[in-house]
Short mmCIF file of C-alpha atoms in Angstrom, two decimals:
data_model
loop_
_atom_site.label_atom_id
_atom_site.label_comp_id
_atom_site.label_asym_id
_atom_site.label_seq_id
_atom_site.Cartn_x
_atom_site.Cartn_y
_atom_site.Cartn_z
CA MET A 1 -48.44 70.52 -35.72
CA SER A 2 -52.09 69.87 -36.60
CA ALA A 3 -54.22 67.30 -34.78
CA GLY A 4 -54.64 65.34 -38.01
CA LEU A 5 -50.90 65.07 -38.55
CA ILE A 6 -50.33 63.97 -34.94
CA GLN A 7 -53.01 61.30 -35.31
CA THR A 8 -51.49 60.13 -38.60
CA ILE A 9 -48.10 59.69 -36.94
CA LEU A 10 -49.78 57.77 -34.11
CA LEU A 11 -51.58 55.58 -36.67
CA VAL A 12 -48.31 54.75 -38.45
CA ILE A 13 -46.72 53.84 -35.10
CA THR A 14 -49.77 51.74 -34.18
CA VAL A 15 -49.71 49.78 -37.44
CA GLY A 16 -45.96 49.31 -37.04
CA LEU A 17 -46.50 47.88 -33.56
CA ILE A 18 -49.22 45.54 -34.87
CA ILE A 19 -46.75 44.20 -37.43
CA LEU A 20 -43.91 43.97 -34.90
CA PHE A 21 -45.82 42.04 -32.25
CA THR A 22 -47.67 39.69 -34.62
CA ALA A 23 -44.71 38.99 -36.90
CA LYS A 24 -41.64 39.05 -34.68
CA TYR A 25 -42.94 38.27 -31.21
CA LYS A 26 -45.80 35.99 -32.38
CA VAL A 27 -48.35 37.58 -30.05
CA ASN A 28 -51.90 36.53 -30.89
CA ALA A 29 -53.53 39.05 -33.24
CA PHE A 30 -56.59 39.40 -30.96
CA LEU A 31 -54.52 40.79 -28.11
CA VAL A 32 -52.42 42.93 -30.44
CA LEU A 33 -55.43 44.56 -32.14
CA LEU A 34 -57.20 45.16 -28.84
CA LEU A 35 -54.12 46.75 -27.26
CA ALA A 36 -53.52 48.74 -30.46
CA ALA A 37 -56.99 50.27 -30.10
CA LEU A 38 -56.23 51.25 -26.49
CA PHE A 39 -52.74 52.55 -27.39
CA TYR A 40 -53.89 54.70 -30.28
CA GLY A 41 -57.04 55.93 -28.53
CA PHE A 42 -55.25 56.94 -25.33
CA LEU A 43 -52.39 58.78 -27.04
CA SER A 44 -54.77 60.45 -29.49
CA PHE A 45 -56.79 61.73 -26.52
CA VAL A 46 -53.65 62.96 -24.73
CA PHE A 47 -52.33 64.89 -27.75
CA THR A 48 -55.50 65.95 -29.56
CA GLY A 49 -58.45 65.45 -27.21
CA THR A 50 -60.20 62.88 -29.40
CA PRO A 51 -61.64 60.34 -29.00
CA PRO A 52 -62.90 61.22 -25.48
CA PHE A 53 -61.31 59.20 -22.71
CA LEU A 54 -64.50 58.82 -20.65
CA THR A 55 -68.13 58.54 -21.68
CA THR A 56 -70.03 61.78 -21.02
CA THR A 57 -73.65 62.89 -21.28
CA VAL A 58 -74.41 66.54 -21.99
CA ASP A 59 -77.95 67.84 -22.61
CA GLY A 60 -79.16 64.27 -23.08
CA LYS A 61 -76.52 63.49 -25.73
CA THR A 62 -74.07 60.71 -24.84
CA THR A 63 -70.54 60.71 -26.24
CA GLN A 64 -68.79 57.37 -25.89
CA GLY A 65 -65.41 57.18 -24.22
CA LEU A 66 -62.46 55.04 -25.26
CA VAL A 67 -63.41 51.83 -23.46
CA ASP A 68 -67.03 52.04 -24.59
CA LEU A 69 -65.88 52.66 -28.18
CA ILE A 70 -63.74 49.54 -28.07
CA ALA A 71 -66.51 47.43 -26.56
CA GLY A 72 -69.06 48.85 -29.00
CA GLY A 73 -66.86 48.23 -32.04
CA PHE A 74 -66.15 44.70 -30.87
CA GLY A 75 -69.80 43.91 -30.24
CA SER A 76 -71.19 45.52 -33.39
CA THR A 77 -68.75 43.57 -35.55
CA LEU A 78 -69.82 40.28 -34.00
CA THR A 79 -73.46 41.29 -34.38
CA SER A 80 -73.07 41.92 -38.10
CA ILE A 81 -70.94 38.97 -39.19
CA GLY A 82 -70.43 36.57 -36.25
CA ILE A 83 -73.06 34.03 -37.31
CA VAL A 84 -71.93 34.20 -40.94
CA ILE A 85 -68.35 33.35 -40.03
CA VAL A 86 -69.33 30.41 -37.82
CA LEU A 87 -71.71 28.96 -40.43
CA GLY A 88 -69.11 29.40 -43.18
CA VAL A 89 -66.50 27.49 -41.17
CA ILE A 90 -69.00 24.70 -40.36
CA MET A 91 -69.97 24.31 -44.02
CA GLY A 92 -66.34 24.18 -45.10
CA TYR A 93 -65.58 21.52 -42.51
CA PHE A 94 -68.50 19.38 -43.72
CA LEU A 95 -67.31 19.64 -47.34
CA GLU A 96 -63.84 18.59 -46.25
CA LYS A 97 -64.88 15.59 -44.19
CA THR A 98 -67.42 14.19 -46.68
CA GLY A 99 -65.06 14.21 -49.67
CA ALA A 100 -67.18 16.81 -51.49
CA ALA A 101 -64.06 18.87 -52.23
CA LEU A 102 -62.52 15.89 -54.01
CA VAL A 103 -65.73 15.34 -55.99
CA MET A 104 -65.69 18.97 -57.17
CA ALA A 105 -62.07 18.63 -58.28
CA ARG A 106 -62.93 15.42 -60.14
CA ALA A 107 -65.83 17.13 -61.94
CA ILE A 108 -63.63 19.99 -63.07
CA LEU A 109 -60.95 17.56 -64.21
CA LYS A 110 -63.50 15.78 -66.41
CA ILE A 111 -64.35 19.07 -68.12
CA VAL A 112 -60.84 20.32 -68.89
CA GLY A 113 -59.19 16.89 -69.20
CA LYS A 114 -56.09 15.36 -67.62
CA ARG A 115 -53.97 16.99 -70.29
CA ASN A 116 -54.82 20.33 -68.69
CA ALA A 117 -54.35 19.05 -65.15
CA PRO A 118 -52.73 22.29 -63.82
CA LEU A 119 -55.70 24.34 -65.03
CA ALA A 120 -58.09 21.79 -63.54
CA MET A 121 -56.45 22.06 -60.13
CA ALA A 122 -56.32 25.85 -60.31
CA ILE A 123 -60.08 25.93 -61.01
CA ALA A 124 -60.69 23.32 -58.31
CA GLY A 125 -58.81 25.51 -55.84
CA TYR A 126 -60.83 28.54 -56.98
CA VAL A 127 -64.08 26.71 -56.15
CA VAL A 128 -63.03 24.84 -53.00
CA SER A 129 -61.51 27.87 -51.26
CA ILE A 130 -64.78 29.82 -51.30
CA PRO A 131 -65.97 28.06 -48.11
CA VAL A 132 -62.76 26.22 -47.11
CA PHE A 133 -59.56 27.85 -45.82
CA CYS A 134 -56.82 27.78 -48.43
CA ASP A 135 -54.40 25.82 -46.25
CA SER A 136 -57.07 23.21 -45.45
CA GLY A 137 -58.05 23.09 -49.12
CA PHE A 138 -54.45 22.43 -50.12
CA VAL A 139 -54.14 19.57 -47.64
CA ILE A 140 -57.43 18.07 -48.86
CA LEU A 141 -56.46 18.18 -52.54
CA GLN A 142 -52.72 17.59 -52.36
CA ALA A 143 -52.95 13.79 -52.74
CA LEU A 144 -55.08 14.19 -55.86
CA ASN A 145 -52.69 16.86 -57.09
CA ARG A 146 -49.71 14.55 -56.62
CA SER A 147 -51.32 11.56 -58.34
CA LEU A 148 -52.39 13.68 -61.33
CA ALA A 149 -48.87 15.08 -61.65
CA GLN A 150 -47.42 11.58 -61.72
CA SER A 151 -49.92 10.19 -64.23
CA ALA A 152 -49.44 13.20 -66.55
CA GLY A 153 -45.64 13.35 -66.13
CA ILE A 154 -45.79 16.92 -64.82
CA SER A 155 -43.50 18.41 -62.19
CA LEU A 156 -45.12 18.71 -58.78
CA ALA A 157 -43.81 22.28 -58.79
CA VAL A 158 -46.29 23.10 -61.55
CA MET A 159 -49.24 21.31 -59.98
CA GLY A 160 -48.55 22.53 -56.45
CA THR A 161 -48.23 26.16 -57.53
CA ALA A 162 -51.35 26.01 -59.73
CA LEU A 163 -53.43 24.57 -56.90
CA SER A 164 -52.00 26.97 -54.33
CA MET A 165 -52.72 30.07 -56.40
CA GLY A 166 -56.22 28.86 -57.34
CA LEU A 167 -57.01 28.45 -53.65
CA TYR A 168 -55.48 31.82 -52.80
CA SER A 169 -57.49 33.74 -55.39
CA THR A 170 -60.90 33.18 -53.77
CA HIS A 171 -59.57 32.85 -50.21
CA CYS A 172 -58.77 36.57 -50.19
CA LEU A 173 -61.59 37.83 -52.42
CA VAL A 174 -64.82 35.84 -52.05
CA PRO A 175 -66.98 35.45 -48.92
CA PRO A 176 -67.88 33.39 -46.93
CA THR A 177 -64.13 33.09 -46.31
CA PRO A 178 -63.75 35.09 -43.05
CA GLY A 179 -61.18 37.64 -44.28
CA PRO A 180 -63.35 39.19 -47.01
CA ILE A 181 -66.40 38.99 -44.73
CA ALA A 182 -64.58 40.95 -42.02
CA ALA A 183 -63.33 43.54 -44.50
CA ALA A 184 -66.82 43.96 -45.95
CA ALA A 185 -68.23 44.49 -42.45
CA ASN A 186 -65.57 47.07 -41.56
CA ILE A 187 -66.04 48.96 -44.82
CA GLY A 188 -69.83 48.69 -44.71
CA ALA A 189 -69.95 46.99 -48.11
CA ASP A 190 -72.86 44.95 -49.41
CA LEU A 191 -71.90 41.28 -49.01
CA GLY A 192 -73.80 40.20 -52.11
CA LEU A 193 -71.93 42.71 -54.26
CA VAL A 194 -68.61 41.65 -52.76
CA ILE A 195 -69.41 38.02 -53.67
CA MET A 196 -70.54 38.79 -57.22
CA LEU A 197 -67.68 41.13 -58.03
CA GLY A 198 -65.19 38.97 -56.10
CA LEU A 199 -66.04 35.92 -58.22
CA VAL A 200 -65.21 38.00 -61.30
CA ALA A 201 -62.05 39.67 -59.95
CA SER A 202 -60.64 36.36 -58.72
CA ILE A 203 -60.71 34.89 -62.24
CA PRO A 204 -57.72 36.95 -63.52
CA ALA A 205 -56.01 36.24 -60.19
CA MET A 206 -56.46 32.49 -60.66
CA LEU A 207 -55.39 32.66 -64.32
CA ALA A 208 -52.29 34.67 -63.42
CA GLY A 209 -51.29 31.96 -60.93
CA TRP A 210 -51.99 29.21 -63.48
CA LEU A 211 -49.93 30.95 -66.19
CA PHE A 212 -47.10 31.48 -63.72
CA SER A 213 -47.12 27.79 -62.83
CA THR A 214 -47.19 26.56 -66.45
CA ARG A 215 -44.65 29.08 -67.75
CA TYR A 216 -42.20 29.52 -64.87
CA ALA A 217 -42.70 26.68 -62.38
CA LYS A 218 -42.18 24.08 -65.11
CA ARG A 219 -38.46 24.98 -65.04
CA ILE A 220 -38.23 23.33 -61.61
CA TRP A 221 -38.57 19.56 -61.46
CA ILE A 222 -40.04 18.03 -58.32
CA ASP A 223 -40.85 14.33 -58.50
CA PRO A 224 -44.57 13.79 -57.71
CA ASN A 225 -43.73 10.52 -55.90
CA ALA A 226 -47.42 9.67 -55.60
CA GLN A 227 -48.22 6.89 -53.15
CA MET A 228 -51.73 6.36 -54.54
CA SER A 229 -53.13 6.60 -58.06
CA TYR A 230 -56.04 8.85 -58.91
CA GLU A 231 -58.33 5.86 -59.32
CA ASP A 232 -57.26 4.27 -56.02
CA MET A 233 -57.81 7.55 -54.26
CA LEU A 234 -61.41 7.69 -55.37
CA LYS A 235 -61.90 4.11 -54.20
CA SER A 236 -60.53 4.94 -50.75
CA PHE A 237 -63.82 6.67 -49.88
CA ASP A 238 -66.68 4.36 -48.96
CA LYS A 239 -69.21 6.58 -50.64
CA LEU A 240 -68.60 9.96 -52.24
CA PRO A 241 -71.47 12.44 -52.65
CA SER A 242 -72.81 13.23 -56.12
CA THR A 243 -71.34 16.11 -58.10
CA PHE A 244 -74.58 18.08 -57.91
CA MET A 245 -74.85 17.74 -54.13
CA SER A 246 -71.15 18.55 -53.67
CA PHE A 247 -71.50 21.91 -55.44
CA LEU A 248 -74.95 22.79 -54.08
CA PRO A 249 -73.90 23.86 -50.53
CA ILE A 250 -71.58 26.47 -52.09
CA VAL A 251 -73.57 27.57 -55.10
CA LEU A 252 -77.05 27.95 -53.55
CA PRO A 253 -76.05 30.33 -50.70
CA LEU A 254 -74.02 32.47 -53.10
CA VAL A 255 -76.97 32.70 -55.47
CA LEU A 256 -79.38 33.55 -52.64
CA ILE A 257 -77.10 36.28 -51.27
CA ALA A 258 -76.69 37.72 -54.77
CA LEU A 259 -80.48 37.74 -55.26
CA ASN A 260 -80.84 39.55 -51.95
CA SER A 261 -78.55 42.33 -53.24
CA ILE A 262 -80.41 42.50 -56.56
CA ALA A 263 -83.75 42.68 -54.75
CA ALA A 264 -82.48 45.71 -52.82
CA PHE A 265 -81.70 47.70 -56.00
CA PRO A 266 -83.64 51.02 -56.12
CA SER A 267 -85.30 49.89 -59.37
CA ASN A 268 -87.02 47.03 -57.45
CA PRO A 269 -86.44 44.35 -60.13
CA PHE A 270 -88.52 41.84 -58.11
CA GLY A 271 -91.22 44.35 -57.25
CA THR A 272 -92.09 45.44 -53.74
CA GLY A 273 -94.31 42.58 -52.61
CA ALA A 274 -93.97 38.97 -51.50
CA VAL A 275 -91.36 37.94 -54.09
CA LYS A 276 -88.96 40.64 -52.91
CA ALA A 277 -89.61 39.75 -49.28
CA ILE A 278 -88.80 36.09 -49.93
CA PHE A 279 -85.52 36.90 -51.69
CA VAL A 280 -84.53 39.40 -49.00
CA PHE A 281 -85.20 36.83 -46.25
CA LEU A 282 -83.60 33.79 -47.93
CA GLY A 283 -80.71 35.89 -49.21
CA ASN A 284 -79.82 37.25 -45.81
CA PRO A 285 -76.27 35.88 -45.36
CA ASN A 286 -77.18 34.29 -42.02
CA ILE A 287 -80.13 32.40 -43.54
CA ALA A 288 -78.38 31.57 -46.83
CA LEU A 289 -75.38 30.02 -45.09
CA LEU A 290 -77.58 28.17 -42.62
CA ILE A 291 -79.30 26.59 -45.63
CA GLY A 292 -75.86 25.72 -47.03
CA VAL A 293 -74.86 24.06 -43.77
CA PHE A 294 -77.90 21.78 -43.73
CA ILE A 295 -77.43 20.88 -47.40
CA ALA A 296 -73.78 20.02 -46.66
CA ALA A 297 -74.96 17.87 -43.76
CA LEU A 298 -76.97 15.78 -46.24
CA LEU A 299 -73.72 14.66 -47.88
CA THR A 300 -73.26 12.01 -45.19
CA THR A 301 -75.60 9.62 -43.42
CA ASP A 302 -73.58 9.86 -40.19
CA ARG A 303 -75.91 12.36 -38.50
CA LYS A 304 -74.37 11.78 -35.08
CA SER A 305 -70.93 12.91 -36.25
CA VAL A 306 -72.04 15.72 -38.53
CA PHE A 307 -74.19 17.49 -35.92
CA GLY A 308 -72.01 16.46 -33.00
CA ASP A 309 -68.23 16.21 -33.27
CA TRP A 310 -67.88 17.83 -36.70
CA THR A 311 -69.96 20.87 -35.74
CA ALA A 312 -68.18 21.22 -32.40
CA LYS A 313 -64.71 21.14 -34.00
CA ALA A 314 -65.74 23.66 -36.65
CA ILE A 315 -67.12 26.03 -34.00
CA GLU A 316 -63.90 25.71 -32.01
CA SER A 317 -61.79 26.62 -35.05
CA SER A 318 -64.03 29.60 -35.82
CA ALA A 319 -63.52 31.15 -32.37
CA ILE A 320 -60.10 32.64 -33.08
CA ILE A 321 -61.39 34.11 -36.34
CA LEU A 322 -64.32 35.70 -34.55
CA VAL A 323 -62.29 37.42 -31.86
CA ILE A 324 -59.60 38.68 -34.27
CA THR A 325 -62.27 40.08 -36.57
CA ALA A 326 -64.12 41.73 -33.68
CA ALA A 327 -60.89 43.22 -32.30
CA GLY A 328 -60.27 44.72 -35.74
CA GLY A 329 -63.75 46.23 -35.53
CA ALA A 330 -62.85 47.75 -32.15
CA LEU A 331 -59.73 49.36 -33.63
CA GLY A 332 -61.78 50.67 -36.52
CA MET A 333 -64.33 52.26 -34.18
CA VAL A 334 -61.59 54.10 -32.27
CA LEU A 335 -59.97 55.33 -35.48
CA ARG A 336 -63.32 56.48 -36.82
CA SER A 337 -64.13 58.42 -33.64
CA SER A 338 -60.73 60.11 -33.51
CA GLY A 339 -61.28 61.87 -36.84
CA VAL A 340 -57.98 60.73 -38.38
CA GLY A 341 -59.88 59.41 -41.40
CA THR A 342 -61.01 62.88 -42.43
CA TYR A 343 -57.44 64.22 -42.40
CA LEU A 344 -55.88 61.18 -44.08
CA GLY A 345 -58.62 60.82 -46.65
CA THR A 346 -58.29 64.44 -47.74
CA SER A 347 -54.49 64.17 -47.90
CA LEU A 348 -54.36 60.84 -49.74
CA ALA A 349 -56.99 61.94 -52.25
CA ARG A 350 -54.44 64.47 -53.53
CA MET A 351 -51.99 61.64 -54.35
CA HIS A 352 -54.31 60.33 -57.09
CA VAL A 353 -53.34 56.67 -56.67
CA GLY A 354 -57.00 55.69 -56.69
CA ILE A 355 -57.90 52.07 -56.04
CA LEU A 356 -54.21 51.20 -55.68
CA LEU A 357 -54.23 52.78 -52.21
CA PRO A 358 -56.02 49.89 -50.42
CA PHE A 359 -53.89 47.40 -52.38
CA ILE A 360 -50.62 49.02 -51.32
CA ILE A 361 -51.56 49.30 -47.64
CA ALA A 362 -52.82 45.69 -47.46
CA ALA A 363 -49.76 44.37 -49.31
CA ALA A 364 -47.40 46.15 -46.92
CA ILE A 365 -49.19 44.72 -43.88
CA LYS A 366 -49.46 41.22 -45.40
CA THR A 367 -45.79 41.09 -46.40
CA ALA A 368 -44.67 42.31 -43.00
CA GLN A 369 -46.75 40.10 -40.70
CA GLY A 370 -47.85 37.12 -42.83
CA SER A 371 -51.58 36.72 -42.23
CA SER A 372 -53.95 37.60 -45.08
CA THR A 373 -56.88 37.74 -42.62
CA VAL A 374 -55.08 40.20 -40.32
CA SER A 375 -54.14 42.28 -43.37
CA LEU A 376 -57.77 42.37 -44.52
CA VAL A 377 -59.08 43.23 -41.06
CA THR A 378 -56.46 45.89 -40.26
CA THR A 379 -56.49 47.61 -43.65
CA SER A 380 -60.28 47.81 -43.80
CA ALA A 381 -60.39 49.25 -40.27
CA VAL A 382 -57.79 51.88 -41.21
CA LEU A 383 -59.48 52.81 -44.50
CA PHE A 384 -63.11 53.04 -43.43
CA PRO A 385 -62.87 56.52 -41.86
CA MET A 386 -61.31 57.85 -45.10
CA LEU A 387 -63.94 56.63 -47.54
CA GLU A 388 -66.00 59.79 -47.69
CA GLN A 389 -62.99 62.04 -48.24
CA LEU A 390 -61.68 59.71 -50.93
CA GLY A 391 -65.06 59.81 -52.65
CA TRP A 392 -65.72 56.08 -52.26
CA THR A 393 -69.29 56.15 -51.04
CA THR A 394 -71.42 54.05 -53.42
CA SER A 395 -72.18 50.38 -52.82
CA VAL A 396 -70.12 49.31 -55.84
CA GLN A 397 -67.13 51.44 -54.81
CA LYS A 398 -67.16 50.05 -51.27
CA ALA A 399 -67.31 46.47 -52.60
CA LEU A 400 -64.37 47.14 -54.93
CA VAL A 401 -62.38 48.69 -52.07
CA VAL A 402 -62.84 45.41 -50.17
CA LEU A 403 -61.58 43.49 -53.21
CA ALA A 404 -58.58 45.80 -53.63
CA ILE A 405 -57.70 45.11 -49.99
CA GLY A 406 -58.08 41.37 -50.68
CA ALA A 407 -55.77 41.63 -53.69
CA GLY A 408 -53.16 43.32 -51.52
CA ALA A 409 -53.61 40.66 -48.83
CA MET A 410 -52.18 38.09 -51.27
CA VAL A 411 -48.89 39.96 -51.65
CA VAL A 412 -46.74 38.14 -50.71
CA SER A 413 -46.79 34.68 -49.10
CA HIS A 414 -43.38 33.93 -47.62
CA ALA A 415 -41.73 32.50 -44.52
CA ASN A 416 -43.92 34.38 -42.01
CA ASP A 417 -47.09 32.92 -43.57
CA SER A 418 -48.37 29.52 -42.41
CA TYR A 419 -49.77 28.87 -45.90
CA PHE A 420 -46.23 29.13 -47.29
CA TRP A 421 -45.13 26.21 -45.14
CA VAL A 422 -48.24 24.13 -45.92
CA VAL A 423 -47.61 24.46 -49.67
CA THR A 424 -43.87 23.83 -49.49
CA LYS A 425 -44.21 20.87 -47.13
CA PHE A 426 -46.94 19.07 -49.07
CA SER A 427 -45.31 19.83 -52.44
CA ASP A 428 -41.82 18.62 -51.43
CA MET A 429 -40.33 22.07 -52.11
CA THR A 430 -37.12 23.25 -50.55
CA VAL A 431 -37.28 26.65 -48.84
CA ASP A 432 -35.48 28.21 -51.80
CA GLN A 433 -37.97 26.65 -54.20
CA GLY A 434 -40.81 27.88 -51.98
CA PHE A 435 -39.62 31.47 -52.38
CA ARG A 436 -39.28 31.03 -56.14
CA LEU A 437 -42.69 29.38 -56.52
CA GLN A 438 -45.07 30.29 -53.68
CA THR A 439 -43.74 33.78 -52.94
CA LEU A 440 -43.30 34.90 -56.54
CA GLY A 441 -46.51 33.14 -57.53
CA SER A 442 -48.52 35.00 -54.88
CA LEU A 443 -47.08 38.26 -56.20
CA MET A 444 -48.29 37.41 -59.70
CA THR A 445 -51.68 36.32 -58.37
CA GLY A 446 -52.09 39.53 -56.38
CA ILE A 447 -51.20 41.60 -59.42
CA GLY A 448 -53.75 39.63 -61.45
CA ALA A 449 -56.35 40.35 -58.78
CA ILE A 450 -55.74 44.11 -58.66
CA VAL A 451 -55.82 44.24 -62.47
CA GLY A 452 -59.23 42.55 -62.33
CA VAL A 453 -60.40 44.97 -59.63
CA GLY A 454 -59.04 47.92 -61.62
CA ILE A 455 -60.96 46.89 -64.74
CA LEU A 456 -64.16 46.53 -62.71
CA TRP A 457 -63.49 49.95 -61.17
CA LEU A 458 -63.16 51.59 -64.60
CA ILE A 459 -66.38 49.94 -65.81
CA LEU A 460 -68.61 50.21 -62.73
CA ALA A 461 -67.31 52.87 -60.35
#
């Protein structure tokens, strides 16, 4: 039996154990991923000799051992995206606490009209979930969702599903949500390209969820039972920020990051002088999101809270994301050093499934263990060593691989997913209705996403 085949079997066992311990035994993903790196690395060394067990130096050349590989992968991942994740979480928390998310939903509603309330909430979810976690976004907007359903005479099943799928579409595809950021870091994809292409690919995902809600979910009647009208809800805030200022903390960083990527094009569209240097500096994700954080802080006059308690709570909630992401980076480093990627990449390239490969792997992991973030982190770590053999080496191809993983990480949301219970609880769905609406809806949304990614792949890759 070849070394590559042995390592592939070990990889399958490792992924199976990740799913088992996170899904069934509810062990924290950080510990599971860290132990998975040790488990795979040790057994791969025992049976194949790679990666090395101990760090050695021969003729001045140092080869890292297993423990150093894990520590190096953990640290390099935090170095590349740690600040971005923390700043993204802080900005999302500010938008939640100031009512900016509600203002954005109100602005979208004015454009499409109350008659198209499900589409309005799907679009609102699409926008809000770029910096805000989908479960938090659903909680923020659910009261508005309920009051709009009641005033329009629409089943809460329709409105809840439309909002949920709108939130899901960008949650899994568009940074600075941590999952796509982590996947981009593991794959080595350009963050600006992931954002630009993700915003496009998430449109068919959002529309697929909206069509599912208006065509299928309407068959199920759930009384909105709103306790507060739309108008009263707006009045409940002492002072809401303006529409322009509510959107600015999201839009400006995304634009700056995109300009950074454009400035780096070989054709030098901004030249090679000061203009390029400015765009490269301001568009660095760390700087762009820091700017977004301070703009979001301007949405309230309560400076003591915004830079004190609010920031502290956001940092606390970002900690678990950081360590899970970094542990995924450690696993990826061990896999890369073992050489399993070369064997698997060559073998899988013969299957000719193309961009569906990342989608299928991520969907299997997501369905089995429930967390989209863990699916994104694990799948990207597994795939990175195979990229060269699969022929996915350009910046655009790497960005689309990240998006294909994100599309798979939507499929499917069911009982092992915390988001499933948030949506069902706040939409008054029974468990059976949750499976018919949230689970089936996430399948349709994921299919919409991979269709969007596939079209982009045919055009750009």
